[in-house]
Short mmCIF file of C-alpha atoms in Angstrom, two decimals:
data_model
loop_
_atom_site.label_atom_id
_atom_site.label_comp_id
_atom_site.label_asym_id
_atom_site.label_seq_id
_atom_site.Cartn_x
_atom_site.Cartn_y
_atom_site.Cartn_z
CA ASP A 9 158.20 1.85 58.33
CA THR A 10 155.88 -0.46 60.25
CA GLU A 11 156.70 0.37 63.85
CA VAL A 12 154.06 0.08 66.53
CA THR A 13 155.14 1.00 70.05
CA GLN A 14 153.59 -0.13 73.32
CA THR A 15 154.10 0.97 76.90
CA PRO A 16 154.75 -0.30 79.45
CA LYS A 17 156.65 -3.46 78.54
CA HIS A 18 155.70 -5.10 81.82
CA LEU A 19 152.90 -4.35 84.26
CA VAL A 20 152.06 -5.94 87.58
CA MET A 21 148.77 -4.93 89.17
CA GLY A 22 146.44 -5.96 91.92
CA MET A 23 142.82 -6.86 91.37
CA THR A 24 141.64 -3.51 92.74
CA ASN A 25 144.01 -1.36 90.69
CA LYS A 26 143.26 0.77 87.65
CA LYS A 27 145.93 0.91 84.99
CA SER A 28 146.22 1.70 81.29
CA LEU A 29 148.14 0.25 78.37
CA LYS A 30 149.24 2.56 75.59
CA CYS A 31 149.88 1.94 71.92
CA GLU A 32 151.15 4.36 69.27
CA GLN A 33 151.75 4.28 65.56
CA HIS A 34 152.77 7.21 63.36
CA MET A 35 152.37 5.55 59.99
CA GLY A 36 148.88 6.82 59.19
CA HIS A 37 147.40 3.35 59.52
CA ARG A 38 143.61 3.22 59.29
CA ALA A 39 142.92 0.58 61.90
CA MET A 40 144.29 -0.35 65.30
CA TYR A 41 143.71 -3.50 67.30
CA TRP A 42 144.02 -4.98 70.77
CA TYR A 43 144.78 -8.67 71.16
CA LYS A 44 145.28 -10.88 74.20
CA GLN A 45 147.65 -13.81 74.02
CA LYS A 46 148.04 -16.56 76.58
CA ALA A 47 151.03 -18.88 76.62
CA LYS A 48 151.15 -21.38 73.75
CA LYS A 49 147.95 -19.95 72.25
CA PRO A 50 147.42 -17.72 69.21
CA PRO A 51 146.51 -14.04 69.63
CA GLU A 52 142.86 -13.53 70.49
CA LEU A 53 141.20 -10.42 69.08
CA MET A 54 139.64 -8.07 71.62
CA PHE A 55 138.86 -4.76 69.90
CA VAL A 56 139.25 -3.04 66.55
CA TYR A 57 139.18 0.67 65.87
CA SER A 58 138.74 1.82 62.31
CA TYR A 59 139.16 5.53 61.58
CA GLU A 60 139.11 6.16 65.34
CA LYS A 61 135.74 4.47 65.82
CA LEU A 62 135.19 1.16 67.59
CA SER A 63 134.22 -1.30 64.87
CA ILE A 64 134.65 -4.67 66.59
CA ASN A 65 134.25 -5.69 70.24
CA GLU A 66 134.69 -9.42 70.62
CA SER A 67 132.41 -9.62 73.66
CA VAL A 68 135.21 -8.52 75.94
CA PRO A 69 134.35 -8.09 79.67
CA SER A 70 133.73 -4.49 80.68
CA ARG A 71 136.76 -4.49 82.99
CA PHE A 72 138.66 -3.86 79.73
CA SER A 73 137.84 -0.46 78.24
CA PRO A 74 139.42 0.68 74.98
CA GLU A 75 139.91 4.27 73.93
CA CYS A 76 141.17 5.83 70.72
CA PRO A 77 141.92 9.52 71.40
CA ASN A 78 143.30 10.11 67.90
CA SER A 79 144.40 8.25 64.80
CA SER A 80 147.86 7.50 66.22
CA LEU A 81 147.03 6.46 69.75
CA LEU A 82 145.16 3.55 71.29
CA ASN A 83 144.67 2.92 74.98
CA LEU A 84 143.35 -0.03 76.94
CA HIS A 85 142.07 0.87 80.39
CA LEU A 86 142.11 -1.92 82.95
CA HIS A 87 140.00 -2.07 86.10
CA ALA A 88 139.22 -4.84 88.58
CA LEU A 89 141.06 -7.48 86.61
CA GLN A 90 141.26 -11.13 87.58
CA PRO A 91 144.40 -13.29 87.79
CA GLU A 92 143.24 -15.14 84.66
CA ASP A 93 143.60 -11.87 82.75
CA SER A 94 147.37 -12.21 83.07
CA ALA A 95 148.67 -12.45 79.50
CA LEU A 96 150.63 -10.70 76.77
CA TYR A 97 148.58 -7.80 75.42
CA LEU A 98 149.36 -6.97 71.83
CA CYS A 99 148.52 -3.89 69.86
CA ALA A 100 148.53 -3.96 66.08
CA SER A 101 147.84 -1.53 63.30
CA SER A 102 147.12 -2.20 59.68
CA GLN A 103 147.81 -0.71 56.32
CA VAL A 104 146.92 -1.74 52.81
CA THR A 105 149.95 -3.33 51.14
CA MET A 106 149.58 -4.44 47.53
CA GLY A 107 145.80 -4.41 47.94
CA THR A 108 145.89 -6.47 51.16
CA ASP A 109 145.12 -5.07 54.60
CA THR A 110 148.15 -6.18 56.59
CA GLN A 111 148.50 -6.13 60.36
CA TYR A 112 151.74 -5.27 62.15
CA PHE A 113 152.16 -6.00 65.83
CA GLY A 114 153.80 -3.99 68.55
CA PRO A 115 156.15 -5.62 71.07
CA GLY A 116 153.38 -6.22 73.60
CA THR A 117 152.80 -5.55 77.28
CA ARG A 118 153.29 -8.48 79.64
CA LEU A 119 150.54 -8.11 82.26
CA THR A 120 150.50 -9.93 85.57
CA VAL A 121 147.44 -9.64 87.82
CA LEU A 122 148.01 -10.60 91.44
CA GLN B 14 132.62 -21.55 62.05
CA LYS B 15 135.73 -20.36 60.31
CA GLU B 16 138.74 -22.42 61.29
CA VAL B 17 142.43 -22.43 60.54
CA GLU B 18 144.37 -25.56 61.39
CA GLN B 19 148.07 -26.16 61.84
CA ASN B 20 150.06 -29.06 63.20
CA SER B 21 151.39 -27.90 66.57
CA GLY B 22 154.70 -29.71 66.10
CA PRO B 23 157.42 -29.49 67.03
CA LEU B 24 158.76 -29.82 63.54
CA SER B 25 162.45 -30.62 63.83
CA VAL B 26 164.77 -30.09 60.87
CA PRO B 27 168.56 -30.03 60.59
CA GLU B 28 170.38 -26.83 59.78
CA GLY B 29 170.48 -26.21 56.06
CA ALA B 30 167.38 -28.27 55.30
CA ILE B 31 164.03 -27.08 53.96
CA ALA B 32 161.32 -26.64 56.58
CA SER B 33 157.77 -27.07 55.32
CA LEU B 34 154.94 -25.63 57.38
CA ASN B 35 151.33 -26.27 56.44
CA CYS B 36 147.99 -24.67 57.19
CA THR B 37 144.44 -25.52 56.14
CA TYR B 38 141.39 -23.31 56.35
CA SER B 39 137.71 -24.05 56.31
CA ASP B 40 136.04 -21.12 54.53
CA ARG B 41 136.33 -20.71 50.78
CA GLY B 42 135.55 -17.01 51.23
CA SER B 43 139.03 -16.44 52.62
CA GLN B 44 140.78 -13.55 50.94
CA SER B 45 144.34 -13.21 52.17
CA PHE B 46 146.76 -15.45 54.00
CA PHE B 47 149.55 -14.45 56.33
CA TRP B 48 152.52 -16.08 57.97
CA TYR B 49 153.83 -14.65 61.22
CA ARG B 50 156.89 -15.77 63.15
CA GLN B 51 156.82 -15.55 66.92
CA TYR B 52 159.85 -16.11 69.13
CA SER B 53 159.17 -17.20 72.69
CA GLY B 54 158.06 -14.24 74.79
CA LYS B 55 157.99 -11.87 71.81
CA SER B 56 155.26 -10.52 69.57
CA PRO B 57 154.32 -11.93 66.15
CA GLU B 58 156.39 -10.65 63.25
CA LEU B 59 154.98 -10.66 59.74
CA ILE B 60 157.00 -12.82 57.37
CA MET B 61 154.86 -12.57 54.27
CA PHE B 62 151.35 -12.70 52.89
CA ILE B 63 149.79 -14.22 49.79
CA TYR B 64 146.40 -13.82 48.15
CA SER B 65 146.74 -15.42 44.72
CA ASN B 66 147.08 -19.09 43.89
CA GLY B 67 150.64 -20.18 43.35
CA ASP B 68 153.97 -19.35 44.91
CA LYS B 69 155.37 -16.15 46.33
CA GLU B 70 159.03 -15.94 47.20
CA ASP B 71 160.85 -13.56 49.55
CA GLY B 72 164.45 -14.44 50.26
CA ARG B 73 164.61 -17.87 51.92
CA PHE B 74 160.84 -17.95 52.37
CA THR B 75 158.25 -19.19 49.88
CA ALA B 76 154.52 -19.09 50.52
CA GLN B 77 152.32 -21.41 48.51
CA LEU B 78 148.55 -21.06 48.16
CA ASN B 79 146.11 -23.58 46.77
CA LYS B 80 142.58 -22.26 47.08
CA ALA B 81 140.97 -25.32 45.52
CA SER B 82 142.45 -27.52 48.26
CA GLN B 83 142.18 -24.78 50.89
CA TYR B 84 145.73 -24.93 52.10
CA VAL B 85 148.60 -22.55 52.40
CA SER B 86 152.18 -23.50 53.17
CA LEU B 87 155.44 -21.82 54.06
CA LEU B 88 158.77 -23.20 52.93
CA ILE B 89 161.95 -22.06 54.63
CA ARG B 90 165.07 -22.89 52.63
CA ASP B 91 168.50 -23.26 54.21
CA SER B 92 166.95 -23.36 57.69
CA GLN B 93 169.02 -21.79 60.45
CA PRO B 94 168.86 -22.28 64.23
CA SER B 95 167.66 -18.65 64.37
CA ASP B 96 164.54 -19.76 62.49
CA SER B 97 163.48 -21.78 65.54
CA ALA B 98 160.20 -20.19 66.57
CA THR B 99 156.44 -20.68 66.39
CA TYR B 100 154.95 -19.94 62.99
CA LEU B 101 151.38 -18.66 62.96
CA CYS B 102 149.17 -18.95 59.91
CA ALA B 103 146.41 -16.34 59.71
CA VAL B 104 143.53 -15.93 57.30
CA SER B 105 141.46 -12.83 56.63
CA TYR B 106 137.83 -12.90 55.58
CA ASN B 107 137.37 -9.16 55.62
CA THR B 108 139.69 -6.28 56.09
CA ASP B 109 139.61 -6.09 59.89
CA LYS B 110 139.65 -9.60 61.27
CA LEU B 111 142.32 -12.29 61.19
CA ILE B 112 141.65 -15.90 62.13
CA PHE B 113 144.81 -17.47 63.52
CA GLY B 114 145.85 -21.07 63.56
CA THR B 115 147.31 -22.46 66.75
CA GLY B 116 150.84 -22.25 65.35
CA THR B 117 153.56 -24.74 64.48
CA ARG B 118 156.69 -24.83 66.58
CA LEU B 119 159.79 -25.21 64.43
CA GLN B 120 163.10 -26.43 65.84
CA VAL B 121 166.22 -26.20 63.69
CA PHE B 122 169.11 -28.16 65.15
CA PRO B 123 172.79 -27.65 64.24
#
């Protein structure tokens, strides 16, 4: 089983709003990721949590704040976003398969910032 | 800088033909190589990965890796219109980071 779930599927928010994206996996995966994807571009890594600790922050603006409350749950808190932050936000988790750390993506949250 | 390159396409093939998708990478330290399929508006779906030189087959899909030439390819046999999607090549250099290519758009016409 490689299911990663994300909520909500769609989110529309104003530039002064605070909202959160949620990601869950119940497969015991070691690492969880946040990616941002703009149209016709590849996914762009934002954050990585390994064993519930932040291991990679790809110089993401502070208006994006990740949180990993436990090994199954990953949140992305959003505050004072800009219209250019509108994108598909993808969560992924990874497990070792045949000696290779393999990432599996959730369905994504389509974010629109007005 | 580590780079992964793919032809953006579109690559158009008739139904039933073999589609060949290619990817080159810049860093010889690359460890594992992944192919993801992404339908428009959806998230990437893992098709297969490869880490040893040679071929790896899974159903209609075959991944080929040539580390000396630094390329990896994906062959899709008996292509179907449902295979029409963007195919992302990704390369890992350590266990937590993937470098993605820009993707190749495949169109399979009836």
